[in-house]
Amino acid sequence: MSKVIDYASALPPLPAPDYLHDGTGLRSWLLTVDHKRIAVLYMISLTFFFMVGGIAALLIRLQLLSPNSTLMEAETYNRMFTTHGVIMVFFFLVPSIPAVIGNFIVPLQVGARDMAFPRINLLSWYLYVIGGLITLYAIISGGVDTGWTFYTPYSSLYANSKVVPTVIGIFISGFSSILTGLNFVVTIHTMRAPGLTWGRLPLMLWSLYATSIIFILGTPVIAITLALVGVERVFHLGIFDPKMGGDPVLFQHLFWFYSHPAVYIMILPSMGVVSDIIACFSRKRIFGYGFVAASSIAIAVLSFLVWGHHMFVAGESVYSAMIFSFLSFFVAIPSAIKVFNWTATLYRGSISFETPMLYALGFIGLFTMGGLTGLMLATLAVDVHVHDTYFIIAHFHYIMVGGAVMGYLGAIHYWWPKITGKMYPDIWGRVSAFIIFIGFNLTFFPQFILGYLGMPRRYYTYPEEFQMLNVFSTAGASILGVGYLMPLVYLLWSLKYGKPAGPNPWGATTLEWKVSSPPPKHNFASIPLVTEEAYDYTKEPTNAA
Amino acid sequence: MNTSLQLIPDQASTTAARTDALFLFILAVSVFFTLLIAGLVIYFSLRYRRKSPDERPKPILGSLKLELAWTFLPLALVMIMFSWGAIIFFSNSRPPADAMEIYVIGKQWMWKFQHPEGPREINTLHVPVNRPVKLLMTSEDVIHDLFIPAFRIKHDVVPGRMLTQWFTATKVGEYHLFCSQYCGMQHANMNGKVIVMEEADYQKWLTGAETGSSAADAGEKLFLKYGCALCHSSRAPTMAGLFASTVKLADGSTVKADESYLRQSILQPRAQVVAGYSADLMPSFAGQLSEEQIMQLLAYIKSQKEVAATSQAANNSQKEGDSPSQAVSNSQKEGDSPSQAVSNSQKEGDSPSQAVSNSQKEGASPSQSVVKSQKEVASPSPAVSKSQKEVAATSPAATGNESP
């Protein structure tokens, strides 16, 4: 896609250390301002939190194996699903692709040597870790039982658990999101290489840019909202408690004003990843590039106008419910545009099926199902029935796990050779992608039926007629668990035994593939000059630096 | 309830079939698009799989026609979904004027129901088939949600507010009733059942259950006990004909005297003062009245249509005669309808503490034998109560209204 004026390669090869070997020892990692090392720090800490949240999920599924299970008491179960939700949403899904892949890829894809604010970038990781540790402390020292939604007045007055440390942890880690978003926006605006116009940006960057808008505009609202919960709990100021003149439903408005857009924080980066992967593995420019790019921004803007669809049965007026329902359907359109364009990209392509592509194709299938079931939830009369049932659980797991986690794993497998310089065994990658797809559907599809039958969420015990579908779901969860463990094993294996990747193992066109793998500390010896669009697959690719 | 694997729950209300039809429409659209996308992805993947490593497919920029097609065709489809859903939702938000009103109080972790004719129940709700039932709901503590899957209805029950939902059951049977808004430790056990009965059976059930006072009667006693009647006869507005009327306020605006206005006027009397009356006259009753008592007061106020004062008094004295037995018989209803006993004992296995609190609060079991004998005493004079009941049954709103 671009002509790189690469003086370094014109000269006799100097053994310039790559970013992984430029400085060793704990200090060189913990005080680094290199965006790539910060990405690796994020990757390690996110993997830890993913495992904590995953273990909680597995215990939840074990409890639900039988209708009157004695594995956990009500109190323990309530803490377990709260742990799962809080950890997975705030400490895995929200930061996942932006913090790990975004931090690594954004400067490389814009052709810059680092982020606009490298020190703020490091600060954001520390804020994330401090917030995470405080939340972990809350979970270990007594737990939280409010659900990740913290509905008042239960959370602010009635809950007898560690609500305050948890919201402090989330509050602090929120600043990590805000700073990351700020860094992306400034970097993408000001540090693009010469010739890299907005119309030539990889779609990954468009997605991360849209995500950053939500980070910056939405996160302060959730931070303030959770702070208010803490204030009411500690100082007994009447904000949400009706007995003191507060309004419990006000909390829901504030909470969903962030938490609905947060869904798009999770899914937009995956959409960017999928766009890059599909272009690469079908050797085609993305069909309707402009529409796909614009739809990311449209999703980010529309996401702020639909929060009321979480509250159709919460006591909002009939008319505002109708307006929110109407607006919610509009979010479906840019999502549909993306799916159709990805599909059309495959037409007359040259398609190969390495691991990242399998994740991307799996993403399309699962996201389509998640998105279409979203239509049922935007529809007023249907939502009344399925709201707060397992139908909702199934729907948002199709988006957040089927969509966001598939995208995250796709991204890890796509950029792993760039990050580590090593290839993982592709056959194991394909097997794990397949197992995850099967396990995922077996886990969550039965929950759609459960939900329509009326099984409410957050029940540690349930009527017996729901058992069979719960058994399917738990069986699927164990398959899914195996699927998630496999990459952990073979990716770590590849660090030591993997074949060298070379700079461009997939024959991709975006700028990060022009530098060696792993990239040198300052990415580009000289700033590249971009002369072509992002996905120009008409030329012979090279896998040589 | 069917124990075999079902895909669609029982359809037992007027709105159930309508909701399912809409759901199936969206499902059909969804299945179509899922198969379309999956089919195309699989077909393209096979047809255009890479055959040699140096393939360089021709780039395709895009197609405005296609983009417009897959923007506006889905838009048209989702607008159908929106309109269809909104129409059902809108009509479901308007209870019929003649709906029978049942008061619902959610509290950690039980549902209390108060029938217009008097009976109170916990976690079990008896309703007649083919009669619209309006639930007037509030919570004593946190947010709950009353969900009846077989009726396809659900609504949050919010502390400090009186929210409503309604249904007309169409099929006799027993159906689940769940709390679907997470409300704390025993959220999963805050459930019970709705028992839909033939009208005659429902009347029979009422007779069997009814020895207690109606909500309006209980409200009347509170009205006297808390001294409301002292002012709300001369210095403050009277209650006669107040409900659903339009009230002129001191600031010149008007407000409809519905449940939420009346509720607010009891708890925050200075918020909306009636024109011509002093704002300082009435104290707040916040913290003095339980949600249940507020509901009873509302039921009393609602029963006060333009009533002639004399018959009212006569009615009072007659009712007063019954009162000693009321407390006892009430407790019977709350604890001991046969189905209730079963569900309670089930629950006891799960959480001893809850069962204790239930029985403590409602004083159910110790008074059982007393109640039995009471009933036998009551039986010789069924004629009077029957005739009263029939009046009540035909027009529940007029429970306290004595026909001349």
Coordinates of C-alpha atoms in Angstrom, one line a residue, chain A residues 6 8 34 58 70 169 216 249 256 332 366 498:
Chain A
D6 CA 13.5 2.7 4.6
A8 CA 17.7 1.2 7.6
D34 CA 7.0 2.2 24.7
L58 CA -17.6 -21.8 35.1
T70 CA -26.2 -27.2 46.8
G169 CA -11.9 0.3 41.7
I216 CA -14.1 10.1 26.3
V249 CA -34.7 5.1 38.4
W256 CA -27.2 3.0 30.9
A332 CA -29.2 -1.9 13.6
L366 CA -22.2 -14.9 15.9
G498 CA 7.5 -21.1 17.3

